[in-house]
Short mmCIF file of C-alpha atoms and ligand atoms in Angstrom, two decimals:
data_model
loop_
_atom_site.label_atom_id
_atom_site.label_comp_id
_atom_site.label_asym_id
_atom_site.label_seq_id
_atom_site.Cartn_x
_atom_site.Cartn_y
_atom_site.Cartn_z
CA UNK A 1 -24.17 7.65 -2.91
CA UNK A 2 -24.59 9.50 0.20
CA UNK A 3 -26.49 7.25 2.01
CA UNK A 4 -24.24 4.73 0.78
CA UNK A 5 -20.96 6.56 2.04
CA UNK A 6 -22.77 7.72 5.72
CA UNK A 7 -23.70 3.41 5.98
CA UNK A 8 -19.73 2.54 4.90
CA UNK A 9 -18.57 5.05 7.60
CA UNK A 10 -20.66 4.27 10.48
CA UNK A 11 -19.78 0.47 10.25
CA UNK A 12 -16.22 0.90 9.15
CA UNK A 13 -13.71 -0.30 11.49
CA UNK A 14 -10.78 1.38 10.43
CA UNK A 15 -9.78 4.42 8.40
CA UNK A 16 -7.96 2.64 5.27
CA UNK A 17 -4.90 4.08 3.45
CA UNK A 18 -5.00 1.75 0.77
CA UNK A 19 -7.84 -0.34 -1.16
CA UNK A 20 -8.25 -3.44 -3.29
CA UNK A 21 -10.58 -4.66 -5.74
CA UNK A 22 -10.47 -8.39 -6.32
CA UNK A 23 -11.33 -10.10 -9.27
CA UNK A 24 -13.06 -13.35 -10.27
CA UNK A 25 -11.79 -16.21 -8.41
CA UNK A 26 -9.41 -13.82 -6.13
CA UNK A 27 -11.63 -13.25 -3.37
CA UNK A 28 -9.70 -15.54 -1.12
CA UNK A 29 -7.55 -12.87 -0.31
CA UNK A 30 -9.69 -11.16 2.13
CA UNK A 31 -8.95 -13.86 4.04
CA UNK A 32 -6.21 -12.68 4.78
CA UNK A 33 -6.76 -9.71 6.57
CA UNK A 34 -5.73 -9.62 10.13
CA UNK A 35 -8.88 -7.49 12.26
CA UNK A 36 -11.31 -8.33 9.27
CA UNK A 37 -14.56 -6.96 9.63
CA UNK A 38 -16.96 -6.83 6.59
CA UNK A 39 -19.77 -5.03 5.65
CA UNK A 40 -22.18 -6.94 3.30
CA UNK A 41 -23.02 -4.98 -0.33
CA UNK A 42 -26.96 -6.30 0.44
CA UNK A 43 -26.81 -4.46 4.13
CA UNK A 44 -25.58 -0.74 2.08
CA UNK A 45 -28.36 1.58 0.86
CA UNK A 46 -28.33 2.50 -2.78
CA UNK A 47 -25.41 -0.01 -3.24
CA UNK A 48 -25.03 -2.14 -6.37
CA UNK A 49 -25.10 -6.10 -5.64
CA UNK A 50 -22.12 -8.56 -7.22
CA UNK A 51 -24.12 -10.73 -9.80
CA UNK A 52 -20.87 -12.35 -11.30
CA UNK A 53 -20.13 -16.23 -10.01
CA UNK A 54 -16.82 -15.77 -8.39
CA UNK A 55 -17.05 -12.13 -6.38
CA UNK A 56 -18.47 -12.56 -3.23
CA UNK A 57 -20.48 -9.33 -2.56
CA UNK A 58 -18.92 -7.63 0.53
CA UNK A 59 -16.64 -4.52 1.81
CA UNK A 60 -13.83 -5.75 4.06
CA UNK A 61 -11.99 -3.99 6.00
CA UNK A 62 -8.79 -4.87 7.87
CA UNK A 63 -5.13 -4.53 8.52
CA UNK A 64 -2.36 -6.31 6.60
CA UNK A 65 1.34 -5.92 7.60
CA UNK A 66 -0.04 -2.88 10.12
CA UNK A 67 -1.47 -1.19 7.32
CA UNK A 68 -5.05 -0.59 7.12
CA UNK A 69 -7.05 -1.68 4.28
CA UNK A 70 -10.24 -2.05 2.70
CA UNK A 71 -11.33 -4.65 0.34
CA UNK A 72 -13.93 -4.94 -2.02
CA UNK A 73 -14.63 -8.95 -2.94
CA UNK A 74 -16.76 -8.65 -5.93
CA UNK A 75 -17.07 -5.68 -8.26
CA UNK A 76 -19.28 -4.66 -10.53
CA UNK A 77 -18.91 -4.47 -14.35
CA UNK A 78 -20.93 -2.99 -17.43
CA UNK A 79 -22.07 -6.58 -18.60
CA UNK A 80 -24.18 -7.21 -15.08
CA UNK A 81 -26.24 -4.12 -16.57
CA UNK A 82 -24.32 -1.19 -14.29
CA UNK A 83 -24.23 1.79 -15.37
CA UNK A 84 -20.60 3.50 -15.88
CA UNK A 85 -21.22 5.42 -12.44
CA UNK A 86 -22.21 2.24 -10.60
CA UNK A 87 -19.81 0.31 -11.74
CA UNK A 88 -16.91 2.20 -10.00
CA UNK A 89 -19.11 3.49 -6.96
CA UNK A 90 -16.59 1.29 -4.95
CA UNK A 91 -13.35 3.38 -5.77
CA UNK A 92 -15.52 6.46 -4.92
CA UNK A 93 -16.53 4.79 -1.95
CA UNK A 94 -12.80 4.26 -1.04
CA UNK A 95 -11.52 7.82 -2.06
CA UNK A 96 -14.33 9.11 0.70
CA UNK A 97 -12.90 6.99 3.12
CA UNK A 98 -9.50 7.84 2.88
CA UNK A 99 -7.52 5.49 0.32
CA UNK A 100 -4.95 7.09 -1.59
CA UNK A 101 -3.66 3.99 -3.62
CA UNK A 102 -6.19 1.63 -4.80
CA UNK A 103 -4.54 -1.85 -6.08
CA UNK A 104 -7.15 -3.66 -9.04
CA UNK A 105 -6.53 -7.43 -9.56
CA UNK A 106 -8.48 -8.94 -12.27
CA UNK A 107 -8.69 -12.22 -14.34
CA UNK A 108 -7.93 -11.77 -18.22
CA UNK A 109 -7.21 -13.53 -21.50
CA UNK A 110 -3.79 -13.97 -22.53
CA UNK A 111 -2.75 -12.29 -25.90
CA UNK A 112 0.48 -11.74 -26.14
CA UNK A 113 2.15 -15.29 -26.54
CA UNK A 114 4.53 -14.68 -23.73
CA UNK A 115 1.99 -15.58 -21.22
CA UNK A 116 0.96 -18.56 -20.59
CA UNK A 117 -2.21 -19.65 -18.24
CA UNK A 118 -1.82 -18.37 -14.90
CA UNK A 119 0.76 -15.72 -15.42
CA UNK A 120 0.37 -12.47 -13.54
CA UNK A 121 0.99 -9.18 -15.43
CA UNK A 122 1.33 -5.76 -14.06
CA UNK A 123 -0.90 -3.24 -16.24
CA UNK A 124 1.27 -0.59 -17.85
CA UNK A 125 -1.67 0.98 -19.88
CA UNK A 126 -5.08 0.14 -21.55
CA UNK A 127 -7.23 0.38 -24.39
CA UNK A 128 -10.71 1.50 -23.39
CA UNK A 129 -13.56 -0.35 -25.69
CA UNK A 130 -16.43 -0.85 -23.74
CA UNK A 131 -17.84 2.32 -25.71
CA UNK A 132 -18.59 4.05 -21.66
CA UNK A 133 -16.48 5.88 -19.85
CA UNK A 134 -17.86 6.53 -16.08
CA UNK A 135 -16.90 10.44 -16.28
CA UNK A 136 -19.15 11.09 -18.52
CA UNK A 137 -21.86 13.46 -17.64
CA UNK A 138 -21.64 16.84 -15.48
CA UNK A 139 -18.08 16.78 -13.72
CA UNK A 140 -17.92 17.62 -9.62
CA UNK A 141 -15.17 20.04 -10.13
CA UNK A 142 -14.61 19.34 -6.01
CA UNK A 143 -13.85 15.85 -7.03
CA UNK A 144 -11.48 15.94 -10.70
CA UNK A 145 -11.00 17.41 -13.49
CA UNK A 146 -13.29 17.90 -15.86
CA UNK A 147 -10.23 16.12 -18.64
CA UNK A 148 -8.23 13.96 -16.72
CA UNK A 149 -4.52 13.49 -17.80
CA UNK A 150 -4.08 9.96 -18.23
CA UNK A 151 -0.54 9.57 -19.41
CA UNK A 152 0.37 7.61 -16.07
CA UNK A 153 -2.45 6.02 -15.33
CA UNK A 154 -1.35 3.26 -13.96
CA UNK A 155 1.34 4.41 -11.64
CA UNK A 156 5.00 3.89 -12.83
CA UNK A 157 6.23 4.12 -9.17
CA UNK A 158 4.04 1.77 -7.98
CA UNK A 159 4.60 -0.71 -10.95
CA UNK A 160 8.44 -0.90 -10.36
CA UNK A 161 7.58 -1.48 -6.45
CA UNK A 162 5.55 -4.46 -7.65
CA UNK A 163 7.92 -5.91 -10.34
CA UNK A 164 11.20 -5.40 -7.65
CA UNK A 165 8.73 -7.20 -4.97
CA UNK A 166 8.22 -9.83 -7.03
CA UNK A 167 11.78 -10.44 -8.48
CA UNK A 168 13.11 -10.59 -4.82
CA UNK A 169 10.24 -13.13 -4.27
CA UNK A 170 10.85 -15.00 -7.37
CA UNK A 171 7.40 -14.97 -8.43
CA UNK A 172 7.54 -14.25 -12.34
CA UNK A 173 5.40 -11.00 -13.08
CA UNK A 174 5.11 -9.15 -16.78
CA UNK A 175 4.13 -6.20 -17.97
CA UNK A 176 1.25 -5.67 -20.21
CA UNK A 177 -1.48 -3.59 -22.15
CA UNK A 178 -5.20 -4.34 -20.94
CA UNK A 179 -7.60 -4.15 -23.67
CA UNK A 180 -11.48 -3.37 -22.00
CA UNK A 181 -14.12 -5.20 -23.72
CA UNK A 182 -17.83 -5.07 -22.38
CA UNK A 183 -18.73 -8.35 -22.59
CA UNK A 184 -20.31 -10.68 -21.47
CA UNK A 185 -19.45 -12.68 -24.41
CA UNK A 186 -15.77 -13.44 -24.62
CA UNK A 187 -13.97 -11.95 -28.00
CA UNK A 188 -13.96 -14.22 -31.39
CA UNK A 189 -10.49 -15.07 -32.83
CA UNK A 190 -10.92 -12.10 -35.10
CA UNK A 191 -11.35 -9.54 -32.36
CA UNK A 192 -8.60 -11.10 -30.84
CA UNK A 193 -6.42 -10.86 -34.15
CA UNK A 194 -7.44 -7.21 -33.78
CA UNK A 195 -6.60 -6.72 -30.22
CA UNK A 196 -3.16 -7.70 -30.71
CA UNK A 197 -2.69 -5.88 -33.77
CA UNK A 198 -3.96 -2.76 -31.92
CA UNK A 199 -0.83 -3.31 -29.02
CA UNK A 200 -2.70 -5.43 -26.58
CA UNK A 201 -1.55 -7.92 -24.46
CA UNK A 202 -4.58 -8.96 -22.29
CA UNK A 203 -8.30 -8.50 -22.49
CA UNK A 204 -10.87 -8.41 -20.12
CA UNK A 205 -14.41 -6.75 -19.37
CA UNK A 206 -13.63 -4.55 -15.86
CA UNK A 207 -10.89 -2.61 -14.34
CA UNK A 208 -10.63 0.43 -16.83
CA UNK A 209 -14.14 1.99 -15.51
CA UNK A 210 -12.72 1.75 -12.03
CA UNK A 211 -8.73 2.98 -13.10
CA UNK A 212 -10.45 6.22 -14.48
CA UNK A 213 -12.28 6.94 -11.88
CA UNK A 214 -10.05 6.68 -9.32
CA UNK A 215 -7.27 8.61 -12.01
CA UNK A 216 -10.14 11.48 -11.60
CA UNK A 217 -9.84 11.87 -8.29
CA UNK A 218 -6.18 11.69 -7.78
CA UNK A 219 -5.61 8.07 -6.97
CA UNK A 220 -2.38 6.01 -7.24
CA UNK A 221 -3.19 3.01 -9.31
CA UNK A 222 -1.45 -0.57 -9.47
CA UNK A 223 -3.34 -2.83 -11.72
CA UNK A 224 -2.46 -6.91 -11.96
CA UNK A 225 -3.92 -9.31 -14.11
CA UNK A 226 -3.79 -13.00 -13.62
CA UNK A 227 -4.23 -14.75 -17.12
CA UNK A 228 -6.76 -17.33 -16.52
CA UNK A 229 -6.95 -18.60 -19.95
CA UNK A 230 -5.69 -17.70 -23.59
CA UNK A 231 -7.74 -15.60 -25.16
CA UNK A 232 -10.02 -16.61 -28.07
CA UNK A 233 -8.61 -19.09 -30.87
CA UNK A 234 -5.10 -18.74 -29.57
CA UNK A 235 -5.21 -22.34 -27.64
CA UNK A 236 -7.48 -24.41 -29.60
CA UNK A 237 -9.57 -24.65 -26.84
CA UNK A 238 -12.96 -22.87 -25.93
CA UNK A 239 -13.01 -20.00 -23.46
CA UNK A 240 -15.55 -21.37 -19.82
CA UNK A 241 -15.78 -19.33 -17.02
CA UNK A 242 -14.75 -22.44 -14.89
CA UNK A 243 -11.38 -22.65 -16.34
CA UNK A 244 -11.06 -18.73 -15.60
CA UNK A 245 -12.00 -19.32 -11.57
CA UNK A 246 -10.12 -22.55 -11.96
CA UNK A 247 -7.05 -20.51 -12.94
CA UNK A 248 -7.69 -17.97 -10.20
CA UNK A 249 -7.78 -20.65 -7.73
CA UNK A 250 -4.65 -22.02 -8.90
CA UNK A 251 -2.44 -18.80 -8.49
CA UNK A 252 -4.24 -17.47 -5.58
CA UNK A 253 -1.08 -18.19 -3.07
CA UNK A 254 1.66 -16.91 -5.57
CA UNK A 255 -1.14 -13.48 -5.86
CA UNK A 256 -1.44 -13.52 -2.21
CA UNK A 257 2.04 -14.03 -1.44
CA UNK A 258 3.01 -10.83 -3.82
CA UNK A 259 0.19 -8.76 -2.32
CA UNK A 260 0.93 -8.97 1.30
CA UNK A 261 4.84 -8.16 0.25
CA UNK A 262 3.90 -5.58 -2.15
CA UNK A 263 0.52 -3.63 0.08
CA UNK A 264 3.76 -2.10 3.01
CA UNK A 265 5.70 -1.44 0.58
CA UNK A 266 3.28 1.22 -1.92
CA UNK A 267 1.97 2.35 1.48
CA UNK A 268 4.48 5.34 1.90
N1 HPA B 301 -11.64 -12.24 -22.36
C1 HPA B 301 -12.16 -11.16 -21.59
N2 HPA B 301 -12.77 -11.36 -20.60
C2 HPA B 301 -12.01 -12.73 -19.44
C3 HPA B 301 -11.23 -13.35 -20.30
C4 HPA B 301 -11.43 -13.19 -22.08
O1 HPA B 301 -10.08 -14.41 -22.32
N3 HPA B 301 -10.61 -14.64 -19.21
C5 HPA B 301 -10.84 -13.49 -17.98
N4 HPA B 301 -11.78 -12.65 -18.36
#
């Protein structure tokens, strides 16, 4: 990790205060940055590579309405075979660069019948069913506590700002609970019935390790899902990754508009 951090620090073009992790099909957001400067993952020593289609694989520094940002275009999933620690390398790096507010976006299956394909949902809480935790193993007490509290894992204050901003912009932003599965297979209809029963509104294969790591490091967290498809068994259709990417492209403009307005308001 140290070699990666040294490399990123040497090549960073600013001191970011906000970090954004982009989900499947949402990579286009990085093009919105001003004074953008990219560091390809491939150039960073000891750094995981993005293998998932729809994930680009670069760190992009830049500003948005004057706020210095770093954007991860491409994240690392447990289903790619990464360890939980590798999956959160980006969050560790952001924190080391001085980021204090982390925004996670992802593509998710909709379980709550009130969501339609393309819906945007601010995550209010999660259920970790990945069977893994990035904090397992020795704890570095300098970075955070052995047993971090997760009561406000998704910072209520930031979510309120996002909901207010969406309302102002005329964008519908729902709230919901995200269940994280290991993947890479999509869920079965029986699994989706189970997830609904235990209180999940959304299902996906990312974000939760990163949010756990962010909380350990004391970062403030905002997470927004794009419902790219209704979860297995709910629409009568099979799920495919192409549909997931296509929905990401469909809502991209709305998503970007929301993020561009929200980000300067979070950084106070
Ligand atoms: N399940 C899990 N992850 C996903 C889905 C889904 O239906 N859609 C997008 N990511």
